[in-house]
Coordinates of C-alpha atoms in Angstrom, one line a residue:
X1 CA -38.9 -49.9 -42.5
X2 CA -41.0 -48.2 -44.8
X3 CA -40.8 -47.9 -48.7
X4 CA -41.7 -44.1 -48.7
X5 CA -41.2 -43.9 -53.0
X6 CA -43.5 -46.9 -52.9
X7 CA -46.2 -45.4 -50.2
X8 CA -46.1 -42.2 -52.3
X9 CA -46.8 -44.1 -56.0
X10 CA -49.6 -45.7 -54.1
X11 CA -51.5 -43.2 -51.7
X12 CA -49.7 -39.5 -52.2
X13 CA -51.0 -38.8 -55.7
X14 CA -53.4 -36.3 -56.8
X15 CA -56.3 -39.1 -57.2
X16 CA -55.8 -40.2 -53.6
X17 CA -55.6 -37.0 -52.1
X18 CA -58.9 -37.0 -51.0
X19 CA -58.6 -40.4 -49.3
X20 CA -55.4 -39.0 -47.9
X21 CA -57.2 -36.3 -46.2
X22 CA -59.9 -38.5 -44.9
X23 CA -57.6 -40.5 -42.9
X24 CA -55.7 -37.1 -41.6
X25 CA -59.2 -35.9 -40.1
X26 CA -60.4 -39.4 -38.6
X27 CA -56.4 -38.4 -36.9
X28 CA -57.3 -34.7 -35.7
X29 CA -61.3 -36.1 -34.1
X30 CA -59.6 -39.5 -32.7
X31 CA -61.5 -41.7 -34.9
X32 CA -60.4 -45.0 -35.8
X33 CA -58.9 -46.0 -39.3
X34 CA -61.3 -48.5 -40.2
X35 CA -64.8 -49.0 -41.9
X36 CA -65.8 -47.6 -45.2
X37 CA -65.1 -44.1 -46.9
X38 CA -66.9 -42.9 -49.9
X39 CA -66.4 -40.3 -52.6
X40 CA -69.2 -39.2 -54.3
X41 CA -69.1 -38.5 -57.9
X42 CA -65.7 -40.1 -58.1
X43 CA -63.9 -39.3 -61.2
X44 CA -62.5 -42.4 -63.7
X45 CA -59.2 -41.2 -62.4
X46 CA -59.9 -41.5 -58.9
X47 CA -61.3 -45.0 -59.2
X48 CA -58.0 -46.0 -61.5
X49 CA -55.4 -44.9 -58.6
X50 CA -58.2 -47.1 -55.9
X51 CA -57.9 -49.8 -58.1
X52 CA -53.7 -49.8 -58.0
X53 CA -54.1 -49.3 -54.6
X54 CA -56.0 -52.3 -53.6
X55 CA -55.3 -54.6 -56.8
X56 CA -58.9 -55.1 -57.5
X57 CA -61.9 -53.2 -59.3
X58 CA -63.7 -50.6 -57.0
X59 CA -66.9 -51.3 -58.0
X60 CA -69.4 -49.3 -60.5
X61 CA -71.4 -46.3 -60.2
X62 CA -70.9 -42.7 -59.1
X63 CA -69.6 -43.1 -55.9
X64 CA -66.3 -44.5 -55.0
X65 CA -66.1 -46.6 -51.4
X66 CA -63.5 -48.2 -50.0
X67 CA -62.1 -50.0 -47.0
X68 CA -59.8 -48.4 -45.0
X69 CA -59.1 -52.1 -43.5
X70 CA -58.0 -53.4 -47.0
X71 CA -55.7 -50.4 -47.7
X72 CA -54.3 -51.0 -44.0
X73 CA -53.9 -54.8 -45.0
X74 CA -52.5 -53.8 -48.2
X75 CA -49.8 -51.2 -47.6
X76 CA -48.5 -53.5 -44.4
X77 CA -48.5 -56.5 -47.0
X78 CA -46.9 -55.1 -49.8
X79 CA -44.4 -53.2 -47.4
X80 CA -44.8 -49.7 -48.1
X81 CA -45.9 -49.0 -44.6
X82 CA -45.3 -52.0 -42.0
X83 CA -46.7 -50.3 -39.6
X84 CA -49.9 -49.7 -41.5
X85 CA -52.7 -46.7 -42.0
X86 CA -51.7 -44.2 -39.3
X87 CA -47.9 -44.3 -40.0
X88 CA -48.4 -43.9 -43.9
X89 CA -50.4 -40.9 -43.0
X90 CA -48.1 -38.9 -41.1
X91 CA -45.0 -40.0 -43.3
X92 CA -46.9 -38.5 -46.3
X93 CA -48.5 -35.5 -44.6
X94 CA -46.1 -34.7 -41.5
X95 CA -47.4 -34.5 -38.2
X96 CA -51.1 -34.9 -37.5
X97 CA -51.7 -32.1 -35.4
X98 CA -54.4 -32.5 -32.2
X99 CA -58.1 -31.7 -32.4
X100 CA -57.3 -28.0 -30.4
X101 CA -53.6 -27.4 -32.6
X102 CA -56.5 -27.8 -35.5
X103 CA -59.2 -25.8 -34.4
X104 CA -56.6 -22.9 -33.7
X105 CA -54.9 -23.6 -37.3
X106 CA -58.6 -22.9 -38.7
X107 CA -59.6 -19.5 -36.8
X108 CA -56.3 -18.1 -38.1
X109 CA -57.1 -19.3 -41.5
X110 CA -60.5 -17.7 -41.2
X111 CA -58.7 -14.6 -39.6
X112 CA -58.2 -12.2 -42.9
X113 CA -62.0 -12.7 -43.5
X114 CA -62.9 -11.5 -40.2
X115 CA -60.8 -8.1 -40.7
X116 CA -62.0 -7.9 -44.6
X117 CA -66.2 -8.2 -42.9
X118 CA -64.6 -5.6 -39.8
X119 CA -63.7 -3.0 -42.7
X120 CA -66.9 -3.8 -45.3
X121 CA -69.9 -4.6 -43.5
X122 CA -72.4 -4.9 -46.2
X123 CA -70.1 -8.3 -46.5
X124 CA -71.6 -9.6 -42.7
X125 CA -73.9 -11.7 -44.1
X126 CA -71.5 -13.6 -46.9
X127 CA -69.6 -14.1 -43.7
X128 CA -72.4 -16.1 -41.7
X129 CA -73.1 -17.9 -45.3
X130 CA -69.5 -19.2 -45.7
X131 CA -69.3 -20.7 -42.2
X132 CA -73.7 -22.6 -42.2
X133 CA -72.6 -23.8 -45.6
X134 CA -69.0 -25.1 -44.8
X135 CA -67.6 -23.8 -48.7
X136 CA -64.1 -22.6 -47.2
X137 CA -63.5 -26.0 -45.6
X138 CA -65.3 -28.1 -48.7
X139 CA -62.6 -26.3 -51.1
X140 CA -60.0 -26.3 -49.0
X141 CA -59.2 -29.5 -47.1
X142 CA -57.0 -28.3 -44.5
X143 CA -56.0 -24.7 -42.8
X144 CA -53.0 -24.6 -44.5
X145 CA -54.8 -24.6 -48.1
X146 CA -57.6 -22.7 -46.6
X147 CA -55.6 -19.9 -45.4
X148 CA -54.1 -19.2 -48.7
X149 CA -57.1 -19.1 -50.5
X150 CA -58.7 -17.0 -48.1
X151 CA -55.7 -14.7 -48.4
X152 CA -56.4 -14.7 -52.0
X153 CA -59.7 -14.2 -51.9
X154 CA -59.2 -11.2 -49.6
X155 CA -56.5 -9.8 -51.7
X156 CA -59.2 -10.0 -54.8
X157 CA -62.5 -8.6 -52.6
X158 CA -59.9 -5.6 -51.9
X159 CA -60.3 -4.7 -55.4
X160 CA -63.8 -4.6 -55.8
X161 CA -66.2 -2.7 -57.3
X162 CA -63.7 -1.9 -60.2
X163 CA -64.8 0.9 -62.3
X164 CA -63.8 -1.7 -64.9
X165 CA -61.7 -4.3 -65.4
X166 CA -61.4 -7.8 -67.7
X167 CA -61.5 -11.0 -65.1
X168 CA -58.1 -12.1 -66.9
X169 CA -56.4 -9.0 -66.0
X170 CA -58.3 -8.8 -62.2
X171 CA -56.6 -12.3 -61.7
X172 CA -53.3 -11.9 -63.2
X173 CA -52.5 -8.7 -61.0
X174 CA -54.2 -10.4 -57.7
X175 CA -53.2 -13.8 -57.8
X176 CA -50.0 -14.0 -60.4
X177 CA -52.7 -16.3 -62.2
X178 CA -54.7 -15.3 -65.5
X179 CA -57.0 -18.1 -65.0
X180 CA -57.1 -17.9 -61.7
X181 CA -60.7 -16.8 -61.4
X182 CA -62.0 -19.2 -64.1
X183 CA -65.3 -21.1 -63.7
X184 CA -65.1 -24.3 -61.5
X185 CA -61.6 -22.5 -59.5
X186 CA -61.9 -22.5 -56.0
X187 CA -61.0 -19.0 -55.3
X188 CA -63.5 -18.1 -58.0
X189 CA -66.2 -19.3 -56.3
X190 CA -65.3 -18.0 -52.8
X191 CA -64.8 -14.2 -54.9
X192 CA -68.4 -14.6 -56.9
X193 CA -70.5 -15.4 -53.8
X194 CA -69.1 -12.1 -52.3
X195 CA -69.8 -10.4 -55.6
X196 CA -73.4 -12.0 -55.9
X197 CA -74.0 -10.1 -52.2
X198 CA -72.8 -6.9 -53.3
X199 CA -74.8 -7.3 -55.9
X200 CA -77.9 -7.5 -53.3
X201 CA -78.5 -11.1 -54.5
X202 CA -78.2 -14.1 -52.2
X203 CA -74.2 -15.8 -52.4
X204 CA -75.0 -19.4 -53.8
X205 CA -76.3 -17.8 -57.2
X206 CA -78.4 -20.1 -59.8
X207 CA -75.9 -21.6 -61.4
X208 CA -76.0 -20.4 -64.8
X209 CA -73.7 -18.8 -66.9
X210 CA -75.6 -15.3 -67.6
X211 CA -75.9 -15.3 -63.7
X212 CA -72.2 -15.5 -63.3
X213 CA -71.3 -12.8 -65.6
X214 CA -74.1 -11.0 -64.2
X215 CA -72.9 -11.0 -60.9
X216 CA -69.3 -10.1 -61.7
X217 CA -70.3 -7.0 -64.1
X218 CA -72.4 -5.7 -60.7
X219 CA -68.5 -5.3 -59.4
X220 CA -67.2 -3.9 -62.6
X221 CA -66.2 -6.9 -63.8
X222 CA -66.5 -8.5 -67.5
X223 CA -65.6 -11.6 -69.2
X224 CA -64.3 -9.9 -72.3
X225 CA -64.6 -6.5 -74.2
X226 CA -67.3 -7.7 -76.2
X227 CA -69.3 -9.5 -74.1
X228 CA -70.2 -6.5 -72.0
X229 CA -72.6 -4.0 -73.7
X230 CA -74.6 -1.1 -73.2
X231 CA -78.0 -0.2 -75.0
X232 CA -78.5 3.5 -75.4
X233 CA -81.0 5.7 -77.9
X234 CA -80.3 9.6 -79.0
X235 CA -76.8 10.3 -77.9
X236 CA -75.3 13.1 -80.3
X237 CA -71.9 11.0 -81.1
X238 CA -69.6 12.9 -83.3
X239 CA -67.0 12.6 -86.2
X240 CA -63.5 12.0 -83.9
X241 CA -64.1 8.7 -83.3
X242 CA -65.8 5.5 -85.0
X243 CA -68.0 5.1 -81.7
X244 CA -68.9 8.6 -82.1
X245 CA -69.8 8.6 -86.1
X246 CA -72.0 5.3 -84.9
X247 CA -74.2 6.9 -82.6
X248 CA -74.1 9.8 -84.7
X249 CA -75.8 8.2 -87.3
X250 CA -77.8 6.6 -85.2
X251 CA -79.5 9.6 -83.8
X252 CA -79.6 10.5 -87.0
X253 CA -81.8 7.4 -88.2
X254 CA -83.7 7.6 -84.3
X255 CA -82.6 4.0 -83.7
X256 CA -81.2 2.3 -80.7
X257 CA -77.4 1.5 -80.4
X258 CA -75.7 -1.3 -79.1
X259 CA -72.2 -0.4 -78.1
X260 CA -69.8 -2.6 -76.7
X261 CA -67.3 -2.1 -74.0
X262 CA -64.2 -1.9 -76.6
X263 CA -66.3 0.3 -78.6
X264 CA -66.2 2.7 -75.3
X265 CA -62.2 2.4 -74.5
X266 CA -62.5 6.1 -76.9
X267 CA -65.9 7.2 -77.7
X268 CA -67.0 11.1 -78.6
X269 CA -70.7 11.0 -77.3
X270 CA -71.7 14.6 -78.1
X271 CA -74.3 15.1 -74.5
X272 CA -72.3 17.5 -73.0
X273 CA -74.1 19.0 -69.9
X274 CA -77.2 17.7 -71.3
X275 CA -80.2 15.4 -69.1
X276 CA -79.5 11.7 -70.1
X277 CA -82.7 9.6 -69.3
X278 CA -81.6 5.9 -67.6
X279 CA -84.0 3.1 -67.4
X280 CA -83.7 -0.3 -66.3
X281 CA -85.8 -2.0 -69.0
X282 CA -85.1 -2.1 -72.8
X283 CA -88.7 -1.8 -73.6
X284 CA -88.8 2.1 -72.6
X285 CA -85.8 2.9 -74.6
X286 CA -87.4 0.8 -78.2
X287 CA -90.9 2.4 -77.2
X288 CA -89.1 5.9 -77.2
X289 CA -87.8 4.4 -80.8
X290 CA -90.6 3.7 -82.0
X291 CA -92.6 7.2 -80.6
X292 CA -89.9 9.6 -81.0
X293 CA -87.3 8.5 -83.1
X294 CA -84.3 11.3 -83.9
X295 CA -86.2 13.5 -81.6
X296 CA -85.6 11.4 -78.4
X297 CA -83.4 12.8 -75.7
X298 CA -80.3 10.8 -74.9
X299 CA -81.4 7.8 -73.3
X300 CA -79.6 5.0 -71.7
X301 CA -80.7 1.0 -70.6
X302 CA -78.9 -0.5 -67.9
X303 CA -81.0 -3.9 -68.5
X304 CA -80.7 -5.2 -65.0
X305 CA -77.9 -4.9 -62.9
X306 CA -75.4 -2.5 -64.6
X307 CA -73.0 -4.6 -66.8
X308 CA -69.1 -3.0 -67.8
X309 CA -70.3 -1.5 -70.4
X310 CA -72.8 0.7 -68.5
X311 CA -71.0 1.5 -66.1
X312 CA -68.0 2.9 -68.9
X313 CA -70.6 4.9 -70.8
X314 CA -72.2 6.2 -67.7
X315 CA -68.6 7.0 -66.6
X316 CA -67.8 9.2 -69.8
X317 CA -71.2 10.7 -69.7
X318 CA -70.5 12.0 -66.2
X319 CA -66.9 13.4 -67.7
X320 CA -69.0 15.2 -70.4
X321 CA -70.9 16.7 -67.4
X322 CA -74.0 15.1 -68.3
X323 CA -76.9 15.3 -65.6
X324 CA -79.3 12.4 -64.8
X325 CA -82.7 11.0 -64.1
X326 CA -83.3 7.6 -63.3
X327 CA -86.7 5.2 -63.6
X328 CA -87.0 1.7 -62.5
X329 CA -89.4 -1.1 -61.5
X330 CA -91.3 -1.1 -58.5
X331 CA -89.8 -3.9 -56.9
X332 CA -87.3 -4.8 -54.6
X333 CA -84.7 -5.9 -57.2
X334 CA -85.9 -2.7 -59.0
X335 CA -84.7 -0.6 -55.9
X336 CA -81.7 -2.6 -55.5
X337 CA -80.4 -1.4 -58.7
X338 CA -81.5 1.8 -58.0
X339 CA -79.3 1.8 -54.8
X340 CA -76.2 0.4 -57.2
X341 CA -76.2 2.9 -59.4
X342 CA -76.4 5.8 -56.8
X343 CA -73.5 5.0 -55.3
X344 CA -71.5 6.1 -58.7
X345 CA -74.0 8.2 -60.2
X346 CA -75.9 11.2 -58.8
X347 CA -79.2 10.7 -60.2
X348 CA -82.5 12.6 -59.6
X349 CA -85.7 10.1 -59.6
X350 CA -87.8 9.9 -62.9
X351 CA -91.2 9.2 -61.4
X352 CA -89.3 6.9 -59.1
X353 CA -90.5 7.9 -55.9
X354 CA -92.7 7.5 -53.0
X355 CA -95.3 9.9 -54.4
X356 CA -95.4 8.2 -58.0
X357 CA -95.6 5.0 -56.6
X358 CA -98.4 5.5 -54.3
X359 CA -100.3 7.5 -57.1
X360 CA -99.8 4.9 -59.8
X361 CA -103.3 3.3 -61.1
X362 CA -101.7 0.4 -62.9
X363 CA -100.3 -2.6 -60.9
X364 CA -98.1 -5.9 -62.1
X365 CA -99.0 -8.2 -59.5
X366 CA -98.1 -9.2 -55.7
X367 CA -94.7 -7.5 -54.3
X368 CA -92.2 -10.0 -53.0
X369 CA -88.9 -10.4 -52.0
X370 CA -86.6 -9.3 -49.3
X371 CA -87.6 -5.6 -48.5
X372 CA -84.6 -2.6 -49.1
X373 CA -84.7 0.8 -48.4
X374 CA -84.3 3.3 -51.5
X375 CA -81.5 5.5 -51.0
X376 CA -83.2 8.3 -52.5
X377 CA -86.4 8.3 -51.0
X378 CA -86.8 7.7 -47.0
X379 CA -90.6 6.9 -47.7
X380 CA -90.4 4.5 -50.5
X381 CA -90.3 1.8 -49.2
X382 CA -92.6 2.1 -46.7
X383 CA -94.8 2.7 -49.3
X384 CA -94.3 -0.3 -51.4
X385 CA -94.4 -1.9 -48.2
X386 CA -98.1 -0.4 -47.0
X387 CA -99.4 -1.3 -51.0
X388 CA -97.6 -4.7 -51.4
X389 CA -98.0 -4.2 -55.5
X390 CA -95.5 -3.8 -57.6
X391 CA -95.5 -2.2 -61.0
X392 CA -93.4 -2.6 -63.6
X393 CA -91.7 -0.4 -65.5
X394 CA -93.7 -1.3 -68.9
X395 CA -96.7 -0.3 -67.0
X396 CA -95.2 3.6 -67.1
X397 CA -94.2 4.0 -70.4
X398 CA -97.3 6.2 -70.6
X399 CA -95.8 9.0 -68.9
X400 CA -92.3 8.0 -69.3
X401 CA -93.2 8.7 -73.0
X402 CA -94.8 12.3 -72.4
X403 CA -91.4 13.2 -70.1
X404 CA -89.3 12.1 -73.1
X405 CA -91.7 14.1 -75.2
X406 CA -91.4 17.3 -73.3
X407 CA -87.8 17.6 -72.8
X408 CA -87.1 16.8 -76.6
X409 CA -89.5 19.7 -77.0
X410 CA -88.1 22.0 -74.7
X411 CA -84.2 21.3 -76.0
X412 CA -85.5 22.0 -79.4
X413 CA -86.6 25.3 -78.6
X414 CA -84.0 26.5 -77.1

């Protein structure tokens, strides 16, 4: 008779759990329980509940290994499971189902996904990344885990691109959770490799902090109100509101403005129907500072991929009935962003076209990266293609300094 309370102190904890579900798939593929497992980059909690387990030190080092012959000697000696590795299993998981019960169990795990990439196709190839690299099943051991975090995962995707929203409050109202999208969280990681190819960018991501909250403003979603910012130059402002007196006086003085997403939860901005310039690169917007000063037109700097903050003050702008012209690099992740922000905002190009591009004198270098077609202009990218330069932004200012210029002049005589 087994000593189930016993079995479960010794191999149904949280620090065996990976050993636990070892020995379950060995079970599903008809492997034998015997020979050596190993966990890499075995935590000191991990190694403590081995070390109960067998009665021994597990060795040093990273990696944890351990016989599955001494834990079947082990739990027949000391009682807990006479009948040794194979019953202990199924008393502490249930039933071990068969290598086809499994296989089913996983293709309706993976089900949801399938009908999310059926609906929203520009998610086909996060799809095909998830299954080469194996993620679902690597952070979820079995169908029964995966399918709830897939469930999850879908139920989060369905909210997304938000016009804005904290990642707190997206995770409270879609999983119950507030920190259920937090670094290092399973269904965070699944949810940001989608993001990342919304984005345009490939799903595994660099890593890095800034790349994370990059990735999740390109869906309208920031860490915090103050994180998220916007960079803007010659926006009227106005005396209702503190954000409004701020860029007032900052139009006044012809210097940029850094405003912050809480700054923009109630902002009077003063454009009215006016042309608001958008660049991608904070150099045009300090040059225009630096040439133009309380002259310049309003201008606006989405510095890369659109962040919360850009998308809020393009958002008001548009409520103000603002028009808007758009420049950007010459590159592929130049007309990515391009492609982002038309889908929200109805821009006209800003010498961002076939035409300018082909006419353009000054080059930055060799084009590369994955080619993408320019929503507004069926011949860019051809173009780029046929040249294979690319040109910077920085390399216009030239003539993104005499447009500037000439619609300052034209407002002021009026």
């Amino acid at each position: 008779m087994a000593d189930l309370d016993r079995l479960r102190r010794l191999l149904g904890g949280e620090e065996t759990a990976w050993l636990l579900d070892r020995l379950r798939r060995r079970m599903v593929t008809g492997k034998p329980l015997s020979g050596i497992v190993t966990l890499g980059s075995a935590t000191q909690d991990q190694r403590r509940a081995i070390e109960r387990l067998l009665g021994r030190r597990a060795g040093t080092g990273s990696s944890l290994s351990v016989s599955l012959d001494e834990v079947d000697a082990v739990l027949r000696r000391s009682g807990s499971a006479p009948d040794g590795l194979a019953d202990a299993t199924r008393l502490l998981i249930g039933t071990v189902p068969d290598r086809a019960t499994e296989a089913a169990a996983w293709a309706a795990a993976y089900l949801p996904l399938d009908k999310l990439v059926a609906r929203r196709p520009a998610l086909v190839t996060w799809r095909g990344w998830l299954d080469a690299t194996g993620l679902v099943r690597r952070l979820a051991s079995d169908p029964g885990s995966a399918s709830a975090l897939i469930t999850a995962a879908v139920r989060v995707l369905a909210e997304l691109p938000s016009e804005g929203i904290a990642l707190g409050r997206l995770a409270a109202e879609t999983t119950g959770d507030a920190h259920g999208l937090d670094d290092g969280r399973p269904l965070a990681t699944i949810v940001l490799s989608a993001a990342r190819v919304l984005r345009g960018t490939p799903p595994a991501g660099d890593g890095t902090a800034g790349e994370r909250r990059t990735s999740w403003a390109a869906v309208g979603v920031h860490r915090d109100e103050l994180s998220s910012s916007v960079l803007c130059l010659g926006l009227p402002g106005g005396g209702e509101t503190v954000t409004g007196r701020i860029l007032a006086l900052a139009k006044e003085t012809g210097e940029p403005c850094v405003l912050t997403l809480r700054q923009l939860s109630l902002a009077d901005l003063g454009a009215g129907g006016e042309i608001v310039s958008v660049c991608e690169n904070p150099i045009v917007l300090a040059s225009a500072a630096d040439e133009l000063g309380p002259r310049c037109p309003p201008l606006v700097c989405v510095s890369g991929q659109p962040s919360a903050a850009v998308w809020r003050l393009l958002d008001l702008l548009i409520a103000d009935g603002a028009r808007f012209r758009y420049h950007g690099d010459f590159d592929w992740g130049g007309i990515r962003i391009g492609n982002t922000l038309r889908g929200r905002v109805a821009w006209q190009p800003w010498r961002f076209d076939a035409t300018t591009y082909t006419a353009a004198t000054a080059t930055g270098g060799e084009l590369t990266g994955r080619p993408v077609e320019a929503t507004w202009d069926t011949g860019l990218r051809a173009a780029m293609e046929l040249r294979g330069l690319r040109i910077e932004e920085e390399l216009m200012l030239p003539a993104l300094m005499d447009d500037l210029r000439a619609l300052a002049d034209s407002v002021g005589s009026h």
